[in-house]
Short mmCIF file of C-alpha atoms and ligand atoms in Angstrom, two decimals:
data_model
loop_
_atom_site.label_atom_id
_atom_site.label_comp_id
_atom_site.label_asym_id
_atom_site.label_seq_id
_atom_site.Cartn_x
_atom_site.Cartn_y
_atom_site.Cartn_z
CA MET A 1 79.64 -59.29 2.90
CA GLY A 2 76.94 -57.79 5.13
CA THR A 3 73.66 -59.16 6.42
CA LYS A 4 70.16 -58.40 5.19
CA ILE A 5 67.91 -56.95 7.90
CA ASP A 6 64.69 -58.95 7.64
CA GLY A 7 61.98 -56.38 8.35
CA LYS A 8 59.24 -59.00 8.11
CA LEU A 9 60.87 -61.13 10.79
CA ILE A 10 61.40 -58.19 13.12
CA ALA A 11 57.86 -56.93 12.52
CA GLU A 12 56.61 -60.41 13.44
CA LYS A 13 57.90 -60.02 17.00
CA PHE A 14 55.83 -56.84 17.44
CA ARG A 15 52.83 -58.48 15.76
CA GLU A 16 52.96 -61.32 18.29
CA GLU A 17 52.97 -58.75 21.11
CA ILE A 18 49.91 -57.03 19.60
CA LYS A 19 48.11 -60.37 19.25
CA ALA A 20 48.90 -61.26 22.87
CA PHE A 21 47.59 -57.88 24.06
CA VAL A 22 44.33 -58.27 22.13
CA LEU A 23 43.88 -61.78 23.50
CA ALA A 24 44.47 -60.62 27.07
CA GLN A 25 41.91 -57.84 26.58
CA LYS A 26 39.36 -60.39 25.36
CA GLU A 27 40.05 -62.76 28.24
CA GLU A 28 39.46 -59.94 30.69
CA GLY A 29 36.22 -59.00 28.90
CA LYS A 30 37.72 -55.69 27.78
CA SER A 31 37.45 -54.08 24.36
CA SER A 32 39.80 -54.65 21.43
CA PRO A 33 41.86 -51.80 20.03
CA LYS A 34 40.21 -50.04 17.12
CA LEU A 35 41.77 -47.99 14.34
CA SER A 36 39.78 -45.82 11.93
CA VAL A 37 41.44 -45.07 8.63
CA ILE A 38 40.33 -42.21 6.38
CA PHE A 39 41.19 -42.47 2.72
CA ILE A 40 40.31 -39.68 0.28
CA GLY A 41 40.51 -39.93 -3.49
CA ASN A 42 41.43 -42.79 -5.78
CA ASP A 43 45.20 -43.25 -5.70
CA GLY A 44 45.62 -46.97 -6.30
CA GLY A 45 48.95 -47.31 -4.46
CA SER A 46 47.65 -45.58 -1.34
CA LEU A 47 44.42 -47.56 -1.37
CA TYR A 48 46.47 -50.76 -1.62
CA TYR A 49 48.45 -49.66 1.46
CA VAL A 50 45.24 -48.87 3.34
CA LYS A 51 43.66 -52.22 2.48
CA ASN A 52 46.83 -53.99 3.60
CA THR A 53 46.73 -52.10 6.89
CA GLN A 54 43.17 -53.28 7.42
CA LYS A 55 44.08 -56.86 6.53
CA LEU A 56 47.01 -56.91 8.92
CA ALA A 57 44.96 -55.29 11.69
CA ASN A 58 42.21 -57.88 11.35
CA SER A 59 44.70 -60.74 11.35
CA LEU A 60 46.00 -59.50 14.70
CA GLY A 61 42.54 -58.95 16.19
CA VAL A 62 42.73 -55.15 15.95
CA GLU A 63 39.47 -53.68 14.66
CA CYS A 64 39.96 -51.46 11.66
CA ASP A 65 37.36 -49.61 9.65
CA VAL A 66 38.27 -47.79 6.46
CA HIS A 67 36.31 -44.70 5.45
CA ILE A 68 36.71 -44.21 1.72
CA ILE A 69 35.80 -40.68 0.66
CA LYS A 70 35.39 -39.54 -2.95
CA GLU A 71 37.59 -36.74 -4.19
CA ASP A 72 34.55 -34.59 -4.95
CA ALA A 73 33.42 -34.69 -1.29
CA SER A 74 33.52 -31.41 0.62
CA GLU A 75 36.17 -30.53 3.17
CA ASP A 76 33.39 -30.05 5.73
CA SER A 77 32.18 -33.61 5.28
CA VAL A 78 35.71 -34.90 6.02
CA ILE A 79 35.91 -32.69 9.11
CA ASP A 80 32.47 -33.93 10.25
CA LEU A 81 33.70 -37.50 9.97
CA ILE A 82 36.85 -36.73 11.98
CA GLU A 83 34.80 -35.03 14.68
CA LYS A 84 32.50 -38.04 14.85
CA LEU A 85 35.47 -40.39 15.21
CA ASN A 86 37.03 -38.11 17.84
CA LEU A 87 33.92 -38.56 19.97
CA ASP A 88 33.49 -42.28 19.32
CA LYS A 89 34.65 -44.02 22.52
CA GLU A 90 35.26 -47.27 20.65
CA VAL A 91 37.82 -45.67 18.31
CA ASN A 92 41.32 -45.50 19.80
CA GLY A 93 43.28 -44.37 16.78
CA ILE A 94 42.60 -42.28 13.67
CA MET A 95 44.85 -42.48 10.62
CA LEU A 96 44.41 -40.05 7.75
CA GLN A 97 46.11 -41.36 4.62
CA ILE A 98 48.25 -38.52 3.23
CA PRO A 99 49.00 -36.85 0.90
CA LEU A 100 45.42 -35.74 0.30
CA PRO A 101 44.20 -34.76 -3.17
CA GLN A 102 45.25 -31.16 -3.88
CA LYS A 103 41.89 -29.48 -3.39
CA PHE A 104 41.89 -30.35 0.31
CA ASN A 105 43.61 -28.23 2.94
CA GLU A 106 45.72 -30.99 4.49
CA GLY A 107 46.95 -28.95 7.46
CA LYS A 108 43.44 -27.85 8.40
CA ILE A 109 42.07 -31.40 8.20
CA ILE A 110 44.94 -32.89 10.22
CA SER A 111 44.43 -30.24 12.90
CA LYS A 112 40.90 -31.57 13.49
CA ILE A 113 42.16 -35.00 14.63
CA ASP A 114 42.09 -35.35 18.41
CA TYR A 115 45.81 -35.52 19.32
CA LYS A 116 45.01 -38.30 21.77
CA LYS A 117 43.88 -40.47 18.84
CA ASP A 118 46.53 -39.25 16.40
CA VAL A 119 48.42 -42.56 16.27
CA ASP A 120 50.35 -41.51 13.16
CA GLY A 121 51.77 -38.48 14.97
CA LEU A 122 50.65 -35.89 12.40
CA THR A 123 49.06 -33.18 14.53
CA HIS A 124 51.01 -30.14 15.68
CA THR A 125 50.48 -31.17 19.29
CA ASN A 126 52.17 -34.51 18.73
CA ILE A 127 54.92 -33.02 16.56
CA GLY A 128 55.61 -30.28 19.11
CA ARG A 129 55.66 -32.70 22.02
CA PHE A 130 57.83 -35.14 20.10
CA PHE A 131 60.47 -32.54 19.23
CA SER A 132 60.35 -31.14 22.78
CA GLY A 133 61.10 -34.57 24.21
CA GLU A 134 57.68 -35.00 25.82
CA LYS A 135 55.53 -38.10 25.58
CA SER A 136 53.77 -38.25 22.21
CA TYR A 137 52.84 -40.54 19.38
CA VAL A 138 55.94 -41.13 17.30
CA PRO A 139 55.49 -41.29 13.50
CA CYS A 140 55.36 -44.94 12.45
CA THR A 141 58.04 -45.17 9.75
CA PRO A 142 60.78 -43.53 11.87
CA LYS A 143 59.74 -45.60 14.89
CA GLY A 144 60.11 -48.78 12.82
CA ILE A 145 63.50 -47.67 11.48
CA ILE A 146 64.95 -47.30 14.97
CA GLU A 147 63.74 -50.80 15.83
CA LEU A 148 65.43 -52.16 12.69
CA ILE A 149 68.73 -50.50 13.66
CA LYS A 150 68.46 -51.80 17.22
CA SER A 151 67.80 -55.31 15.91
CA THR A 152 71.40 -55.42 14.66
CA GLY A 153 72.67 -55.10 18.24
CA LEU A 154 74.45 -51.82 17.48
CA ASP A 155 74.73 -49.31 20.31
CA ILE A 156 73.57 -46.13 18.55
CA ALA A 157 75.07 -43.77 21.16
CA GLY A 158 78.04 -41.83 19.83
CA LYS A 159 77.67 -43.17 16.27
CA ARG A 160 77.71 -40.88 13.27
CA ALA A 161 74.31 -41.02 11.55
CA VAL A 162 73.45 -39.44 8.21
CA VAL A 163 69.84 -39.10 7.01
CA ILE A 164 69.22 -38.25 3.35
CA GLY A 165 65.82 -36.53 3.14
CA ARG A 166 64.20 -33.93 5.38
CA SER A 167 60.46 -34.57 5.11
CA ASN A 168 58.20 -34.13 8.10
CA ILE A 169 57.10 -37.76 8.02
CA VAL A 170 60.47 -39.49 7.64
CA GLY A 171 63.69 -37.45 7.49
CA LYS A 172 63.19 -34.99 10.34
CA PRO A 173 61.56 -37.36 12.86
CA VAL A 174 64.05 -40.17 12.23
CA ALA A 175 66.90 -37.69 12.75
CA GLN A 176 65.31 -36.63 16.04
CA LEU A 177 64.91 -40.25 17.17
CA LEU A 178 68.59 -40.91 16.38
CA LEU A 179 69.49 -37.81 18.37
CA ASN A 180 67.39 -39.13 21.27
CA GLU A 181 69.55 -42.27 21.07
CA ASN A 182 72.64 -40.02 21.34
CA ALA A 183 73.88 -40.41 17.77
CA THR A 184 75.63 -37.47 16.09
CA VAL A 185 73.21 -36.68 13.29
CA THR A 186 73.55 -34.95 9.93
CA ILE A 187 70.49 -34.32 7.75
CA CYS A 188 71.12 -34.07 4.00
CA HIS A 189 68.81 -32.91 1.20
CA SER A 190 68.81 -31.90 -2.43
CA LYS A 191 71.03 -28.87 -1.78
CA THR A 192 73.67 -30.73 0.24
CA LYS A 193 77.19 -30.31 -1.12
CA ASP A 194 79.48 -33.35 -1.38
CA LEU A 195 76.62 -35.68 -0.50
CA LYS A 196 78.62 -38.83 -1.25
CA LYS A 197 81.45 -37.74 1.01
CA VAL A 198 79.11 -36.83 3.89
CA CYS A 199 77.32 -40.18 3.56
CA SER A 200 80.54 -42.16 3.36
CA GLU A 201 81.44 -41.00 6.88
CA ALA A 202 78.25 -42.45 8.39
CA ASP A 203 78.11 -45.45 10.72
CA ILE A 204 74.36 -45.39 10.12
CA LEU A 205 73.09 -44.23 6.73
CA ILE A 206 69.37 -43.73 6.14
CA SER A 207 68.12 -42.91 2.68
CA ALA A 208 64.61 -41.45 2.40
CA ILE A 209 64.48 -39.66 -0.93
CA GLY A 210 62.46 -41.81 -3.33
CA ARG A 211 65.06 -42.12 -6.11
CA PRO A 212 65.63 -45.69 -7.21
CA ASN A 213 69.23 -46.95 -7.22
CA PHE A 214 70.58 -43.59 -6.04
CA VAL A 215 72.79 -44.89 -3.21
CA ASN A 216 75.68 -47.00 -4.47
CA LYS A 217 78.72 -48.36 -2.61
CA GLU A 218 80.56 -45.05 -2.92
CA PHE A 219 78.08 -43.54 -0.44
CA VAL A 220 78.79 -46.24 2.11
CA LYS A 221 81.45 -46.57 4.79
CA GLU A 222 82.90 -50.06 5.29
CA GLY A 223 80.80 -51.80 7.97
CA ALA A 224 78.01 -49.20 8.04
CA ILE A 225 74.33 -49.96 8.66
CA VAL A 226 72.23 -48.86 5.68
CA ILE A 227 68.48 -48.32 5.95
CA ASP A 228 66.58 -47.91 2.69
CA VAL A 229 63.29 -46.08 3.19
CA GLY A 230 62.69 -45.22 -0.47
CA THR A 231 59.85 -46.89 -2.34
CA THR A 232 59.31 -46.12 -5.99
CA MET A 233 57.33 -48.17 -8.49
CA VAL A 234 59.47 -48.98 -11.51
CA GLU A 235 57.85 -51.07 -14.23
CA GLY A 236 55.43 -52.55 -11.73
CA LYS A 237 58.13 -53.37 -9.16
CA LEU A 238 58.86 -51.65 -5.86
CA LYS A 239 62.39 -50.19 -5.85
CA GLY A 240 64.40 -48.71 -3.00
CA ASP A 241 66.92 -45.86 -3.07
CA VAL A 242 69.81 -48.24 -2.46
CA ILE A 243 71.52 -50.62 -4.88
CA PHE A 244 71.19 -53.53 -2.46
CA GLU A 245 73.49 -56.09 -4.13
CA GLU A 246 76.33 -53.61 -4.38
CA VAL A 247 75.96 -51.96 -0.98
CA ILE A 248 75.68 -55.22 0.98
CA GLU A 249 79.23 -56.06 -0.17
CA LYS A 250 80.51 -53.14 1.89
CA ALA A 251 77.96 -52.52 4.67
CA SER A 252 77.48 -54.64 7.80
CA PHE A 253 73.67 -54.56 7.54
CA VAL A 254 71.24 -53.40 4.83
CA THR A 255 67.45 -53.36 4.64
CA PRO A 256 65.88 -54.69 1.44
CA VAL A 257 62.96 -53.17 -0.49
CA PRO A 258 60.43 -54.69 -0.19
CA GLY A 259 60.72 -56.53 3.12
CA GLY A 260 62.58 -53.89 5.12
CA VAL A 261 61.23 -50.61 6.47
CA GLY A 262 57.80 -50.98 4.86
CA ALA A 263 57.15 -54.21 6.75
CA MET A 264 57.56 -52.33 10.03
CA THR A 265 55.49 -49.21 9.32
CA THR A 266 51.97 -50.69 9.54
CA THR A 267 52.94 -52.79 12.52
CA MET A 268 54.08 -49.65 14.36
CA LEU A 269 50.75 -47.99 13.54
CA LEU A 270 48.88 -50.89 15.13
CA LYS A 271 51.28 -50.85 18.07
CA ASN A 272 50.50 -47.15 18.58
CA THR A 273 46.76 -47.98 18.43
CA CYS A 274 47.27 -50.48 21.26
CA GLU A 275 49.22 -47.86 23.22
CA ALA A 276 46.23 -45.52 22.75
CA LEU A 277 43.87 -48.07 24.26
CA LYS A 278 46.29 -48.74 27.12
CA GLY A 279 46.46 -44.98 27.79
CA ASN A 280 50.24 -45.21 27.72
CA VAL A 281 50.76 -41.93 25.88
CA TYR A 282 47.90 -39.70 27.09
P1 NAP B 301 59.61 -36.40 0.22
O1 NAP B 301 58.70 -35.61 1.10
O2 NAP B 301 59.46 -36.34 -1.25
O3 NAP B 301 61.11 -35.96 0.60
C1 NAP B 301 62.19 -36.39 -0.15
C2 NAP B 301 63.44 -35.80 0.42
O4 NAP B 301 64.54 -36.27 -0.35
C3 NAP B 301 63.49 -34.27 0.38
O5 NAP B 301 63.95 -33.77 1.61
C4 NAP B 301 64.47 -33.97 -0.74
O6 NAP B 301 65.26 -32.82 -0.55
C5 NAP B 301 65.38 -35.19 -0.68
N1 NAP B 301 66.00 -35.45 -1.97
C6 NAP B 301 65.39 -35.67 -3.16
N2 NAP B 301 66.32 -35.85 -4.12
C7 NAP B 301 67.52 -35.76 -3.52
C8 NAP B 301 68.86 -35.85 -3.99
N3 NAP B 301 69.15 -36.08 -5.26
N4 NAP B 301 69.85 -35.70 -3.10
C9 NAP B 301 69.58 -35.46 -1.80
N5 NAP B 301 68.34 -35.37 -1.30
C10 NAP B 301 67.33 -35.50 -2.16
O7 NAP B 301 59.59 -37.92 0.56
P2 NAP B 301 59.18 -38.75 1.90
O8 NAP B 301 57.73 -38.64 2.12
O9 NAP B 301 60.11 -38.43 3.01
O10 NAP B 301 59.51 -40.21 1.38
C11 NAP B 301 60.79 -40.57 0.93
C12 NAP B 301 60.74 -41.95 0.33
O11 NAP B 301 60.38 -42.87 1.34
C13 NAP B 301 59.69 -42.13 -0.78
O12 NAP B 301 60.17 -43.03 -1.72
C14 NAP B 301 58.52 -42.73 -0.05
O13 NAP B 301 57.69 -43.50 -0.90
C15 NAP B 301 59.23 -43.59 0.95
N6 NAP B 301 58.46 -43.91 2.16
C16 NAP B 301 58.42 -45.19 2.54
C17 NAP B 301 57.74 -45.54 3.70
C18 NAP B 301 57.70 -46.96 4.13
O14 NAP B 301 57.01 -47.28 5.07
N7 NAP B 301 58.46 -47.84 3.50
C19 NAP B 301 57.10 -44.56 4.46
C20 NAP B 301 57.20 -43.24 4.05
C21 NAP B 301 57.89 -42.92 2.90
P3 NAP B 301 64.63 -31.32 -0.52
O15 NAP B 301 63.97 -31.20 0.80
O16 NAP B 301 65.82 -30.45 -0.67
O17 NAP B 301 63.68 -31.26 -1.68
#
């Protein structure tokens, strides 16, 4: 029987660090970190996430303003807002909630964010620097996943890691981070042959596909670490990709949904905002 990785508990450690940083800034008469979030449209789930980000930020002393933009707004008005935030000396980080409603050119809008404030690591500058091994903002979900794996005490170097999913925001960057930690990494996707077999050879298995209950014990090697990134709403409940109760019988560690990866993501965003203020990245 394996152990549940408590994402909330691990996130708490980083939250305490953020709080301590904000306090130290205040004591020295310096400014608090500030994040500006841009939300376009009316997707309830995304708005819920954005509001939660703001709530968490405020509870840690990080300033966070949310710019809610109607779907019928023009692309130019969004770009104007980004340019204003780029110039605002009080704003350290800008987070654009994606995906955007279809009518917007997402790539064009992202490209307008100053890469030095791109704390979610979405701009081409940050992506290029990240994959070239240069200093950059690291996307928040992958960054949190690596911390969850490290929390188990496992030495990642030399381990066989399999990532299911190849998106730009999760699959590819988490694979790169595992590679940086000297794991031997395989990325799987919807065209992968013998997926179960490939996964069952992994010491570290990460599922980021968004298909509830897809990963059962047959995908899992005895003693593996299993990270469930998937979040899908099923009858009003958040479901992961992994059948937790079944997989924990075989794995050494498994993240739950909710309370696993998701708990880390927002915290990493606020951590990156603090790094921006510190000037640690640029
Ligand atoms: P995405 O862009 O939809 O990508 C899904 C990936 O899964 C694709 O690469 C796809 O393969 C692959 N896939 C789908 N069905 C598959 C199958 N049957 N077998 C193998 N691979 C399959 O999704 P995403 O943005 O990366 O997000 C993935 C999941 O993570 C979603 O549930 C999302 O809600 C969740 N998520 C959670 C957090 C968090 O903080 N907890 C953050 C981000 C995302 P192809 O490329 O071949 O189509």
